[in-house]
Amino acid sequence: FPVTISGRTLLADTEQVKIMGYMVDDLIEERKKIFETDDPVLVNEFLQRRGVDYVYLSHHENFKAPINKLSLALVYGNSDARLYKVIQ
């Protein structure tokens, strides 16, 4: 599940970024935790700290934290995906 930071897609394909030699293990672990936590404060802190502008989720991807408690505004959605803008 990609996360966009400063106009770049981050962690869209973790295997590819590892093959290219990027040091992303800590970020991958942090990203995994924010999708597994039910604490919206942790998710919102991650989004703000990392300067995330948009979050793209496919239809089968969801945060465990309640979406209405996250600093996200739905920009676009259909049966395949949703795009959220991070509210600063």
PDB file of N, CA and C in Angstrom:
ATOM      1  N   PHE A   1       0.833  -1.182   0.000  1.00  0.00           N
ATOM      2  CA  PHE A   1       0.000   0.000   0.000  1.00  0.00           C
ATOM      3  C   PHE A   1       0.866   1.229   0.000  1.00  0.00           C
ATOM      4  N   PRO A   2       0.764   1.973  -1.084  1.00  0.00           N
ATOM      5  CA  PRO A   2       1.628   3.127  -1.208  1.00  0.00           C
ATOM      6  C   PRO A   2       1.230   4.277  -0.297  1.00  0.00           C
ATOM      7  N   VAL A   3       2.198   5.018   0.084  1.00  0.00           N
ATOM      8  CA  VAL A   3       2.012   6.260   0.821  1.00  0.00           C
ATOM      9  C   VAL A   3       2.795   7.303   0.051  1.00  0.00           C
ATOM     10  N   THR A   4       2.191   8.449  -0.227  1.00  0.00           N
ATOM     11  CA  THR A   4       2.869   9.470  -0.994  1.00  0.00           C
ATOM     12  C   THR A   4       3.454  10.523  -0.072  1.00  0.00           C
ATOM     13  N   ILE A   5       4.710  10.821  -0.230  1.00  0.00           N
ATOM     14  CA  ILE A   5       5.393  11.837   0.558  1.00  0.00           C
ATOM     15  C   ILE A   5       6.065  12.795  -0.411  1.00  0.00           C
ATOM     16  N   SER A   6       5.741  14.061  -0.303  1.00  0.00           N
ATOM     17  CA  SER A   6       6.372  15.116  -1.106  1.00  0.00           C
ATOM     18  C   SER A   6       6.388  14.776  -2.597  1.00  0.00           C
ATOM     19  N   GLY A   7       5.267  14.264  -3.100  1.00  0.00           N
ATOM     20  CA  GLY A   7       5.160  13.986  -4.517  1.00  0.00           C
ATOM     21  C   GLY A   7       5.810  12.704  -4.969  1.00  0.00           C
ATOM     22  N   ARG A   8       6.364  11.931  -4.049  1.00  0.00           N
ATOM     23  CA  ARG A   8       6.985  10.657  -4.398  1.00  0.00           C
ATOM     24  C   ARG A   8       6.195   9.532  -3.769  1.00  0.00           C
ATOM     25  N   THR A   9       6.065   8.427  -4.460  1.00  0.00           N
ATOM     26  CA  THR A   9       5.403   7.262  -3.882  1.00  0.00           C
ATOM     27  C   THR A   9       6.403   6.520  -3.029  1.00  0.00           C
ATOM     28  N   LEU A  10       6.026   6.270  -1.809  1.00  0.00           N
ATOM     29  CA  LEU A  10       6.917   5.637  -0.849  1.00  0.00           C
ATOM     30  C   LEU A  10       6.360   4.273  -0.469  1.00  0.00           C
ATOM     31  N   LEU A  11       7.177   3.254  -0.569  1.00  0.00           N
ATOM     32  CA  LEU A  11       6.819   1.901  -0.141  1.00  0.00           C
ATOM     33  C   LEU A  11       5.674   1.296  -0.924  1.00  0.00           C
ATOM     34  N   ALA A  12       5.565   1.658  -2.182  1.00  0.00           N
ATOM     35  CA  ALA A  12       4.539   1.063  -3.015  1.00  0.00           C
ATOM     36  C   ALA A  12       4.871  -0.406  -3.277  1.00  0.00           C
ATOM     37  N   ASP A  13       6.121  -0.698  -3.377  1.00  0.00           N
ATOM     38  CA  ASP A  13       6.572  -2.060  -3.650  1.00  0.00           C
ATOM     39  C   ASP A  13       7.818  -2.281  -2.811  1.00  0.00           C
ATOM     40  N   THR A  14       7.633  -2.834  -1.628  1.00  0.00           N
ATOM     41  CA  THR A  14       8.753  -2.967  -0.697  1.00  0.00           C
ATOM     42  C   THR A  14       9.861  -3.847  -1.257  1.00  0.00           C
ATOM     43  N   GLU A  15       9.520  -4.849  -2.024  1.00  0.00           N
ATOM     44  CA  GLU A  15      10.549  -5.716  -2.602  1.00  0.00           C
ATOM     45  C   GLU A  15      11.440  -4.923  -3.553  1.00  0.00           C
ATOM     46  N   GLN A  16      10.824  -4.076  -4.368  1.00  0.00           N
ATOM     47  CA  GLN A  16      11.585  -3.300  -5.334  1.00  0.00           C
ATOM     48  C   GLN A  16      12.524  -2.311  -4.645  1.00  0.00           C
ATOM     49  N   VAL A  17      12.059  -1.612  -3.603  1.00  0.00           N
ATOM     50  CA  VAL A  17      12.938  -0.639  -2.946  1.00  0.00           C
ATOM     51  C   VAL A  17      14.093  -1.331  -2.238  1.00  0.00           C
ATOM     52  N   LYS A  18      13.866  -2.545  -1.751  1.00  0.00           N
ATOM     53  CA  LYS A  18      14.961  -3.297  -1.127  1.00  0.00           C
ATOM     54  C   LYS A  18      15.979  -3.741  -2.170  1.00  0.00           C
ATOM     55  N   ILE A  19      15.499  -4.197  -3.331  1.00  0.00           N
ATOM     56  CA  ILE A  19      16.392  -4.611  -4.417  1.00  0.00           C
ATOM     57  C   ILE A  19      17.272  -3.441  -4.842  1.00  0.00           C
ATOM     58  N   MET A  20      16.699  -2.242  -4.846  1.00  0.00           N
ATOM     59  CA  MET A  20      17.439  -1.058  -5.271  1.00  0.00           C
ATOM     60  C   MET A  20      18.401  -0.559  -4.195  1.00  0.00           C
ATOM     61  N   GLY A  21      18.381  -1.190  -3.020  1.00  0.00           N
ATOM     62  CA  GLY A  21      19.350  -0.863  -1.988  1.00  0.00           C
ATOM     63  C   GLY A  21      18.960   0.237  -1.029  1.00  0.00           C
ATOM     64  N   TYR A  22      17.712   0.678  -1.081  1.00  0.00           N
ATOM     65  CA  TYR A  22      17.276   1.712  -0.146  1.00  0.00           C
ATOM     66  C   TYR A  22      17.188   1.131   1.263  1.00  0.00           C
ATOM     67  N   MET A  23      17.597   1.907   2.257  1.00  0.00           N
ATOM     68  CA  MET A  23      17.534   1.494   3.655  1.00  0.00           C
ATOM     69  C   MET A  23      16.155   1.861   4.204  1.00  0.00           C
ATOM     70  N   VAL A  24      15.210   0.959   4.076  1.00  0.00           N
ATOM     71  CA  VAL A  24      13.833   1.272   4.451  1.00  0.00           C
ATOM     72  C   VAL A  24      13.253   0.326   5.501  1.00  0.00           C
ATOM     73  N   ASP A  25      14.074  -0.541   6.050  1.00  0.00           N
ATOM     74  CA  ASP A  25      13.541  -1.540   6.984  1.00  0.00           C
ATOM     75  C   ASP A  25      12.803  -0.914   8.167  1.00  0.00           C
ATOM     76  N   ASP A  26      13.376   0.140   8.762  1.00  0.00           N
ATOM     77  CA  ASP A  26      12.712   0.787   9.895  1.00  0.00           C
ATOM     78  C   ASP A  26      11.395   1.421   9.476  1.00  0.00           C
ATOM     79  N   LEU A  27      11.388   2.061   8.326  1.00  0.00           N
ATOM     80  CA  LEU A  27      10.169   2.688   7.826  1.00  0.00           C
ATOM     81  C   LEU A  27       9.104   1.648   7.501  1.00  0.00           C
ATOM     82  N   ILE A  28       9.507   0.526   6.944  1.00  0.00           N
ATOM     83  CA  ILE A  28       8.558  -0.546   6.633  1.00  0.00           C
ATOM     84  C   ILE A  28       7.925  -1.071   7.917  1.00  0.00           C
ATOM     85  N   GLU A  29       8.719  -1.259   8.948  1.00  0.00           N
ATOM     86  CA  GLU A  29       8.192  -1.714  10.236  1.00  0.00           C
ATOM     87  C   GLU A  29       7.242  -0.685  10.845  1.00  0.00           C
ATOM     88  N   GLU A  30       7.612   0.585  10.747  1.00  0.00           N
ATOM     89  CA  GLU A  30       6.756   1.650  11.275  1.00  0.00           C
ATOM     90  C   GLU A  30       5.432   1.697  10.512  1.00  0.00           C
ATOM     91  N   ARG A  31       5.509   1.591   9.199  1.00  0.00           N
ATOM     92  CA  ARG A  31       4.297   1.587   8.372  1.00  0.00           C
ATOM     93  C   ARG A  31       3.400   0.415   8.732  1.00  0.00           C
ATOM     94  N   LYS A  32       4.001  -0.742   8.937  1.00  0.00           N
ATOM     95  CA  LYS A  32       3.233  -1.931   9.309  1.00  0.00           C
ATOM     96  C   LYS A  32       2.480  -1.691  10.617  1.00  0.00           C
ATOM     97  N   LYS A  33       3.152  -1.078  11.579  1.00  0.00           N
ATOM     98  CA  LYS A  33       2.529  -0.813  12.879  1.00  0.00           C
ATOM     99  C   LYS A  33       1.343   0.135  12.770  1.00  0.00           C
ATOM    100  N   ILE A  34       1.439   1.159  11.911  1.00  0.00           N
ATOM    101  CA  ILE A  34       0.320   2.094  11.837  1.00  0.00           C
ATOM    102  C   ILE A  34      -0.912   1.468  11.196  1.00  0.00           C
ATOM    103  N   PHE A  35      -0.721   0.451  10.372  1.00  0.00           N
ATOM    104  CA  PHE A  35      -1.874  -0.236   9.794  1.00  0.00           C
ATOM    105  C   PHE A  35      -2.435  -1.294  10.742  1.00  0.00           C
ATOM    106  N   GLU A  36      -1.654  -1.704  11.736  1.00  0.00           N
ATOM    107  CA  GLU A  36      -2.111  -2.725  12.683  1.00  0.00           C
ATOM    108  C   GLU A  36      -2.663  -2.139  13.973  1.00  0.00           C
ATOM    109  N   THR A  37      -2.364  -0.875  14.278  1.00  0.00           N
ATOM    110  CA  THR A  37      -2.826  -0.285  15.525  1.00  0.00           C
ATOM    111  C   THR A  37      -4.269   0.200  15.395  1.00  0.00           C
ATOM    112  N   ASP A  38      -4.976   0.152  16.509  1.00  0.00           N
ATOM    113  CA  ASP A  38      -6.324   0.726  16.519  1.00  0.00           C
ATOM    114  C   ASP A  38      -6.310   2.117  17.160  1.00  0.00           C
ATOM    115  N   ASP A  39      -5.108   2.653  17.400  1.00  0.00           N
ATOM    116  CA  ASP A  39      -4.943   3.957  18.026  1.00  0.00           C
ATOM    117  C   ASP A  39      -4.800   5.041  16.950  1.00  0.00           C
ATOM    118  N   PRO A  40      -5.834   5.861  16.759  1.00  0.00           N
ATOM    119  CA  PRO A  40      -5.758   6.886  15.722  1.00  0.00           C
ATOM    120  C   PRO A  40      -4.684   7.932  15.988  1.00  0.00           C
ATOM    121  N   VAL A  41      -4.339   8.156  17.240  1.00  0.00           N
ATOM    122  CA  VAL A  41      -3.291   9.140  17.566  1.00  0.00           C
ATOM    123  C   VAL A  41      -1.963   8.704  16.952  1.00  0.00           C
ATOM    124  N   LEU A  42      -1.627   7.423  17.056  1.00  0.00           N
ATOM    125  CA  LEU A  42      -0.370   6.923  16.479  1.00  0.00           C
ATOM    126  C   LEU A  42      -0.351   7.069  14.964  1.00  0.00           C
ATOM    127  N   VAL A  43      -1.475   6.774  14.328  1.00  0.00           N
ATOM    128  CA  VAL A  43      -1.558   6.895  12.864  1.00  0.00           C
ATOM    129  C   VAL A  43      -1.394   8.354  12.455  1.00  0.00           C
ATOM    130  N   ASN A  44      -2.132   9.245  13.105  1.00  0.00           N
ATOM    131  CA  ASN A  44      -2.062  10.671  12.766  1.00  0.00           C
ATOM    132  C   ASN A  44      -0.667  11.229  13.012  1.00  0.00           C
ATOM    133  N   GLU A  45      -0.017  10.817  14.082  1.00  0.00           N
ATOM    134  CA  GLU A  45       1.351  11.267  14.357  1.00  0.00           C
ATOM    135  C   GLU A  45       2.311  10.819  13.259  1.00  0.00           C
ATOM    136  N   PHE A  46       2.170   9.576  12.804  1.00  0.00           N
ATOM    137  CA  PHE A  46       3.005   9.063  11.721  1.00  0.00           C
ATOM    138  C   PHE A  46       2.812   9.893  10.451  1.00  0.00           C
ATOM    139  N   LEU A  47       1.562  10.129  10.085  1.00  0.00           N
ATOM    140  CA  LEU A  47       1.271  10.881   8.869  1.00  0.00           C
ATOM    141  C   LEU A  47       1.864  12.285   8.924  1.00  0.00           C
ATOM    142  N   GLN A  48       1.748  12.936  10.090  1.00  0.00           N
ATOM    143  CA  GLN A  48       2.283  14.289  10.247  1.00  0.00           C
ATOM    144  C   GLN A  48       3.816  14.279  10.268  1.00  0.00           C
ATOM    145  N   ARG A  49       4.399  13.380  11.036  1.00  0.00           N
ATOM    146  CA  ARG A  49       5.862  13.315  11.190  1.00  0.00           C
ATOM    147  C   ARG A  49       6.551  13.018   9.855  1.00  0.00           C
ATOM    148  N   ARG A  50       5.938  12.167   9.062  1.00  0.00           N
ATOM    149  CA  ARG A  50       6.535  11.775   7.780  1.00  0.00           C
ATOM    150  C   ARG A  50       6.154  12.715   6.642  1.00  0.00           C
ATOM    151  N   GLY A  51       5.313  13.701   6.921  1.00  0.00           N
ATOM    152  CA  GLY A  51       4.921  14.659   5.886  1.00  0.00           C
ATOM    153  C   GLY A  51       4.105  14.044   4.771  1.00  0.00           C
ATOM    154  N   VAL A  52       3.267  13.076   5.122  1.00  0.00           N
ATOM    155  CA  VAL A  52       2.444  12.394   4.130  1.00  0.00           C
ATOM    156  C   VAL A  52       1.343  13.339   3.652  1.00  0.00           C
ATOM    157  N   ASP A  53       1.181  13.452   2.344  1.00  0.00           N
ATOM    158  CA  ASP A  53       0.141  14.299   1.760  1.00  0.00           C
ATOM    159  C   ASP A  53      -1.119  13.506   1.419  1.00  0.00           C
ATOM    160  N   TYR A  54      -0.936  12.309   0.880  1.00  0.00           N
ATOM    161  CA  TYR A  54      -2.062  11.483   0.440  1.00  0.00           C
ATOM    162  C   TYR A  54      -1.826  10.031   0.835  1.00  0.00           C
ATOM    163  N   VAL A  55      -2.927   9.328   1.049  1.00  0.00           N
ATOM    164  CA  VAL A  55      -2.874   7.893   1.321  1.00  0.00           C
ATOM    165  C   VAL A  55      -3.795   7.204   0.320  1.00  0.00           C
ATOM    166  N   TYR A  56      -3.261   6.234  -0.388  1.00  0.00           N
ATOM    167  CA  TYR A  56      -4.019   5.441  -1.361  1.00  0.00           C
ATOM    168  C   TYR A  56      -4.214   4.048  -0.776  1.00  0.00           C
ATOM    169  N   LEU A  57      -5.460   3.597  -0.736  1.00  0.00           N
ATOM    170  CA  LEU A  57      -5.766   2.257  -0.238  1.00  0.00           C
ATOM    171  C   LEU A  57      -6.575   1.508  -1.285  1.00  0.00           C
ATOM    172  N   SER A  58      -6.149   0.304  -1.608  1.00  0.00           N
ATOM    173  CA  SER A  58      -6.961  -0.532  -2.492  1.00  0.00           C
ATOM    174  C   SER A  58      -8.180  -1.014  -1.705  1.00  0.00           C
ATOM    175  N   HIS A  59      -9.119  -1.635  -2.394  1.00  0.00           N
ATOM    176  CA  HIS A  59     -10.387  -2.008  -1.751  1.00  0.00           C
ATOM    177  C   HIS A  59     -10.206  -2.973  -0.579  1.00  0.00           C
ATOM    178  N   HIS A  60      -9.131  -3.730  -0.536  1.00  0.00           N
ATOM    179  CA  HIS A  60      -8.939  -4.699   0.550  1.00  0.00           C
ATOM    180  C   HIS A  60      -8.006  -4.191   1.652  1.00  0.00           C
ATOM    181  N   GLU A  61      -7.542  -2.947   1.538  1.00  0.00           N
ATOM    182  CA  GLU A  61      -6.639  -2.372   2.539  1.00  0.00           C
ATOM    183  C   GLU A  61      -7.405  -1.388   3.421  1.00  0.00           C
ATOM    184  N   ASN A  62      -7.171  -1.493   4.727  1.00  0.00           N
ATOM    185  CA  ASN A  62      -7.822  -0.607   5.681  1.00  0.00           C
ATOM    186  C   ASN A  62      -6.925  -0.401   6.889  1.00  0.00           C
ATOM    187  N   PHE A  63      -7.096   0.741   7.526  1.00  0.00           N
ATOM    188  CA  PHE A  63      -6.485   0.953   8.822  1.00  0.00           C
ATOM    189  C   PHE A  63      -7.347   0.240   9.853  1.00  0.00           C
ATOM    190  N   LYS A  64      -6.745  -0.253  10.931  1.00  0.00           N
ATOM    191  CA  LYS A  64      -7.531  -0.792  12.040  1.00  0.00           C
ATOM    192  C   LYS A  64      -8.121   0.336  12.872  1.00  0.00           C
ATOM    193  N   ALA A  65      -7.430   1.464  12.911  1.00  0.00           N
ATOM    194  CA  ALA A  65      -7.956   2.628  13.615  1.00  0.00           C
ATOM    195  C   ALA A  65      -9.193   3.120  12.864  1.00  0.00           C
ATOM    196  N   PRO A  66     -10.181   3.623  13.596  1.00  0.00           N
ATOM    197  CA  PRO A  66     -11.395   4.109  12.931  1.00  0.00           C
ATOM    198  C   PRO A  66     -11.068   5.255  11.964  1.00  0.00           C
ATOM    199  N   ILE A  67     -11.475   5.107  10.733  1.00  0.00           N
ATOM    200  CA  ILE A  67     -11.139   6.075   9.691  1.00  0.00           C
ATOM    201  C   ILE A  67     -11.674   7.466  10.033  1.00  0.00           C
ATOM    202  N   ASN A  68     -12.794   7.539  10.727  1.00  0.00           N
ATOM    203  CA  ASN A  68     -13.369   8.840  11.073  1.00  0.00           C
ATOM    204  C   ASN A  68     -12.586   9.549  12.185  1.00  0.00           C
ATOM    205  N   LYS A  69     -11.624   8.862  12.793  1.00  0.00           N
ATOM    206  CA  LYS A  69     -10.765   9.462  13.822  1.00  0.00           C
ATOM    207  C   LYS A  69      -9.396   9.857  13.260  1.00  0.00           C
ATOM    208  N   LEU A  70      -9.180   9.554  11.999  1.00  0.00           N
ATOM    209  CA  LEU A  70      -7.902   9.872  11.368  1.00  0.00           C
ATOM    210  C   LEU A  70      -7.979  11.226  10.670  1.00  0.00           C
ATOM    211  N   SER A  71      -6.850  11.876  10.534  1.00  0.00           N
ATOM    212  CA  SER A  71      -6.780  13.183   9.875  1.00  0.00           C
ATOM    213  C   SER A  71      -6.750  12.998   8.368  1.00  0.00           C
ATOM    214  N   LEU A  72      -7.814  12.401   7.855  1.00  0.00           N
ATOM    215  CA  LEU A  72      -7.915  12.088   6.434  1.00  0.00           C
ATOM    216  C   LEU A  72      -9.252  12.568   5.877  1.00  0.00           C
ATOM    217  N   ALA A  73      -9.211  13.075   4.662  1.00  0.00           N
ATOM    218  CA  ALA A  73     -10.428  13.462   3.950  1.00  0.00           C
ATOM    219  C   ALA A  73     -10.466  12.675   2.638  1.00  0.00           C
ATOM    220  N   LEU A  74     -11.576  11.997   2.398  1.00  0.00           N
ATOM    221  CA  LEU A  74     -11.715  11.216   1.171  1.00  0.00           C
ATOM    222  C   LEU A  74     -11.743  12.149  -0.036  1.00  0.00           C
ATOM    223  N   VAL A  75     -10.821  11.922  -0.957  1.00  0.00           N
ATOM    224  CA  VAL A  75     -10.732  12.721  -2.177  1.00  0.00           C
ATOM    225  C   VAL A  75     -11.433  11.993  -3.315  1.00  0.00           C
ATOM    226  N   TYR A  76     -11.237  10.672  -3.362  1.00  0.00           N
ATOM    227  CA  TYR A  76     -11.804   9.864  -4.437  1.00  0.00           C
ATOM    228  C   TYR A  76     -11.983   8.446  -3.944  1.00  0.00           C
ATOM    229  N   GLY A  77     -13.046   7.821  -4.380  1.00  0.00           N
ATOM    230  CA  GLY A  77     -13.256   6.419  -4.046  1.00  0.00           C
ATOM    231  C   GLY A  77     -14.126   5.740  -5.079  1.00  0.00           C
ATOM    232  N   ASN A  78     -13.834   4.478  -5.338  1.00  0.00           N
ATOM    233  CA  ASN A  78     -14.682   3.641  -6.177  1.00  0.00           C
ATOM    234  C   ASN A  78     -14.588   2.212  -5.643  1.00  0.00           C
ATOM    235  N   SER A  79     -15.069   1.251  -6.367  1.00  0.00           N
ATOM    236  CA  SER A  79     -15.074  -0.125  -5.866  1.00  0.00           C
ATOM    237  C   SER A  79     -13.672  -0.737  -5.794  1.00  0.00           C
ATOM    238  N   ASP A  80     -12.692  -0.097  -6.423  1.00  0.00           N
ATOM    239  CA  ASP A  80     -11.336  -0.628  -6.430  1.00  0.00           C
ATOM    240  C   ASP A  80     -10.404   0.019  -5.415  1.00  0.00           C
ATOM    241  N   ALA A  81     -10.602   1.303  -5.132  1.00  0.00           N
ATOM    242  CA  ALA A  81      -9.633   2.013  -4.298  1.00  0.00           C
ATOM    243  C   ALA A  81     -10.225   3.286  -3.696  1.00  0.00           C
ATOM    244  N   ARG A  82      -9.476   3.832  -2.727  1.00  0.00           N
ATOM    245  CA  ARG A  82      -9.817   5.120  -2.121  1.00  0.00           C
ATOM    246  C   ARG A  82      -8.555   5.951  -2.026  1.00  0.00           C
ATOM    247  N   LEU A  83      -8.712   7.243  -2.216  1.00  0.00           N
ATOM    248  CA  LEU A  83      -7.609   8.176  -2.082  1.00  0.00           C
ATOM    249  C   LEU A  83      -8.009   9.200  -1.034  1.00  0.00           C
ATOM    250  N   TYR A  84      -7.158   9.348  -0.007  1.00  0.00           N
ATOM    251  CA  TYR A  84      -7.410  10.287   1.080  1.00  0.00           C
ATOM    252  C   TYR A  84      -6.342  11.368   1.070  1.00  0.00           C
ATOM    253  N   LYS A  85      -6.757  12.596   1.358  1.00  0.00           N
ATOM    254  CA  LYS A  85      -5.823  13.698   1.585  1.00  0.00           C
ATOM    255  C   LYS A  85      -5.621  13.815   3.086  1.00  0.00           C
ATOM    256  N   VAL A  86      -4.359  13.956   3.491  1.00  0.00           N
ATOM    257  CA  VAL A  86      -4.049  14.129   4.900  1.00  0.00           C
ATOM    258  C   VAL A  86      -4.362  15.579   5.261  1.00  0.00           C
ATOM    259  N   ILE A  87      -5.153  15.756   6.284  1.00  0.00           N
ATOM    260  CA  ILE A  87      -5.532  17.078   6.763  1.00  0.00           C
ATOM    261  C   ILE A  87      -4.481  17.536   7.748  1.00  0.00           C
ATOM    262  N   GLN A  88      -3.853  18.644   7.445  1.00  0.00           N
ATOM    263  CA  GLN A  88      -2.774  19.162   8.306  1.00  0.00           C
ATOM    264  C   GLN A  88      -3.323  19.895   9.509  1.00  0.00           C
TER     265      GLN A  88
END
